[in-house]
Amino acid sequence: MDKELFIEKFTGKLPKDIKSASPQQLHDALGKTVMEMFADRWDNARQQHLSKRRAAYLSMEFLVGRAVYNNLLVLGIYDEVDEAFRELGIDLASLEEIEDAALGNGGLGRLAACFLDSAATLALPLDGYGIRYKYGLFKQSIEDGFQKEDIDDWTRYGDPWSVRCDEDTVLIEYSGQTVKAVPYDMPVFGFRTENVGTLRLWQAEPVKEFDFDLFNKQDYLEASREKIYAEDISRVLYPNDDTDEGKKLRLKQQYFFSCASLTDIIRKHKARFGTLENLADYISVQLNDTHPVISIPELIRQLVDNEGFTFEKALEMAKKIFNYTNHTVMQEALEKWRTDLVEELLPRIYSIIIQINEALIADMYAAGVQKEKTDRIKIIKGDLIHMADMACYASSHINGVAEIHTQILKDSVLADWFSLAPEKFRNETNGITQRRWIALCNRELSSLITELLGDDNWINVLDRLRELVKFADDENVLRRFIDIKQGKKQQLADFIKAHDGIDTDANTVFDIQIKRLHEYKRQLLNAFSILWIYYGIKDGSIQDFTPTTFIFGAKSAPGYRRAKAIIKFINEVGRIVSSDPDTRDLIKVVFVQNYNVSYAEKLVAAADVSEQISTAGTEASGTGNMKLMLNGAVTLGTFDGANIEIVQEAGEENNYIFGARVEDLEKIVPEYDSRSIFANDPMVKKVVSSLIDGTVSDGGSGDFRELYTALLDGASWHAPDHYYLLGDMRDYVETKLRCIKDYSADRHAFARKQWLNMCNSGKFSSDRTIADYAANIWGIKQ
Ligand SMILES: *Cc1c(COP(=O)(O)O)cnc(C)c1O
């Protein structure tokens, strides 16, 4: 980078008195300067992508987080810009004020962002397509222990990392409404390559801004109606992590970005080849969960209605072009749309879905498939359209996101499809990008790694961390590793103090659970375990407990009553342990506010213990588990999702695994009786009873009693203790106590385990995942 030129361009975009510039002004000027400097590189890469077979990643969510620091890092100009800032008397750290782009809920959206990063770095022609929500995931604050939500107006101070491309606008037609989809492109810079990917996010706008006639007739509201109605489509991200909202607006959103993205793909292909005959040779489309599956009938619609293809031929092409990733075994997340809703909103799409369904039935008949089976897998069942079945029928590959998850898909969730087309199924264990999740967020540990390996090429080849296993018994290296961890814990403690106003002690064990709040993730079990330890210290059954800080970060969907009650309960447990002089120096509970990507960057680097305690068989993969491992934390977890592969890589002896496994639960669940555990284990009884015996307060809402009832009596829609908290509780607490004891008994032996986790985390680079998708699903090359 030419520093003089940078400073000239940068300062030219700032007010004369640079020191008075706000962080937002600095960010805007910096973003624009970097975008100018790398505009040619991006242009060239776009041309490159269009010149060969490429892949498109369609996703309702891209949880990209804060762009500025990551872009500086991957462009290799972080240190120089930092220096230039200092010369100008300003502070790069002030940009921490800049909002995260939280255009996603959690793991699924963050995975999409990691994938784009990895593909860009591997010089692969992959581009992302999604929605430019005006409001991303809500901002969370904690008041009196309760979650409060506020809107997230992430572009309030501008968005220098996006470029609006009016010339590629697409018209989207619903029955009775036409809107514009206007693309905003974000560059996805690769690390140490000229390649740049593009994330194209569509924004909904009215065809006609304003009705002047109506305005003159003084019907002011009506004059703006079309605008409001159109903009509604990309106004908000649905803040629900894994359930089908069942909302018409959500269906509109899904069609909106599917139609816009396919139109874009088709236009570009036609511009180059003048024909669509060879479309399937040049494009592969990945459907990230069922949200973009409406793309299948939409592609067929465009080919048949606009391009003169027969339905049969269009369907054949769709089957070659699409691939489907399943992300969860939760039934709520396998989207189903009511036929009357689809017919009303998108009549032509509905008629095509009927045709696809008929083709499916005819295929099955021809193949001699039993009618019962066909009835189970057909797309339209009763008055519901099953999006996952449409995806399975019309995709060339279907994948799960960790070994155990893919096995569960084959054995149960998609068993019929597996029996019909086993060759379509693949496993693609998720990954995370090491650029953001260590090189950027843990520069201290990264420097040590680079020093020991002799160069920093591990930021491209994460498997090289294995070479560091030999230092596991090197006293000097372990000492430095411990010091770095201590430094990151102190940085986190300082941040928590500044951000949340809470004191924490970096000399305690940092035990961290960060992820969306959901019953299956079992934050409630973690809270129970803390209460158990509290009672154990009080009654003397737990001696010499090592001071531990239990840190939680999680957002609950605003309408998810139980999850919100769990947040309050965690905070109530925190209040109890802190207000008791016997425990206040031993146990601290912190629930950080507004857990997001930027907060995650600080938390993962500071963790000693990574809590990954979902009920076996419920967490498809998890990626948080990988981030914490990479930064040298041990996993305290169940045999679930990618935890299993983490333990395979890093050794069970270096982690803390507890609880029933999937094969155990298969036997246990039919006979499971949470009441008998409650009756027979006095400690289980004591902690669970705390929900209703006056120990804690839910502010009079009755929500704690509801949690209690769900654990012991169940509810109309589920059996008692559906996620097996009581069954796993004793083993969990014992394993946790052993883990915390190991930490203080021999800090070096514990650090050795942490170090070995880091060394063996190479498999969990999203570079590995993407290289596999590219070779085995998309058929794209560098
Ligand atoms: C990685 C990440 C997640 C996913 O965490 P899991 O533990 O895999 O559920 C969710 N939210 C944010 C902000 C993340 O960075």
PDB file of C-alpha atoms in Angstrom, residues 509 543-548 586 740-741 743-745:
ATOM      1  CA  VAL A 509     -11.675 -19.624  35.334  1.00  0.00           C
ATOM      2  CA  GLN A 543     -14.785 -27.948  49.023  1.00  0.00           C
ATOM      3  CA  ASP A 544     -11.981 -25.792  47.655  1.00  0.00           C
ATOM      4  CA  PHE A 545     -13.981 -24.646  44.663  1.00  0.00           C
ATOM      5  CA  THR A 546     -11.781 -22.742  42.215  1.00  0.00           C
ATOM      6  CA  PRO A 547     -13.172 -19.245  41.619  1.00  0.00           C
ATOM      7  CA  THR A 548     -15.034 -19.295  38.314  1.00  0.00           C
ATOM      8  CA  LEU A 586     -16.052 -17.946  44.230  1.00  0.00           C
ATOM      9  CA  ILE A 740     -12.641 -26.689  37.021  1.00  0.00           C
ATOM     10  CA  LYS A 741     -10.601 -28.676  39.531  1.00  0.00           C
ATOM     11  CA  TYR A 743      -7.603 -26.073  35.978  1.00  0.00           C
ATOM     12  CA  SER A 744      -6.384 -25.121  39.429  1.00  0.00           C
ATOM     13  CA  ALA A 745      -4.749 -28.429  40.370  1.00  0.00           C
TER      14      ALA A 745
END
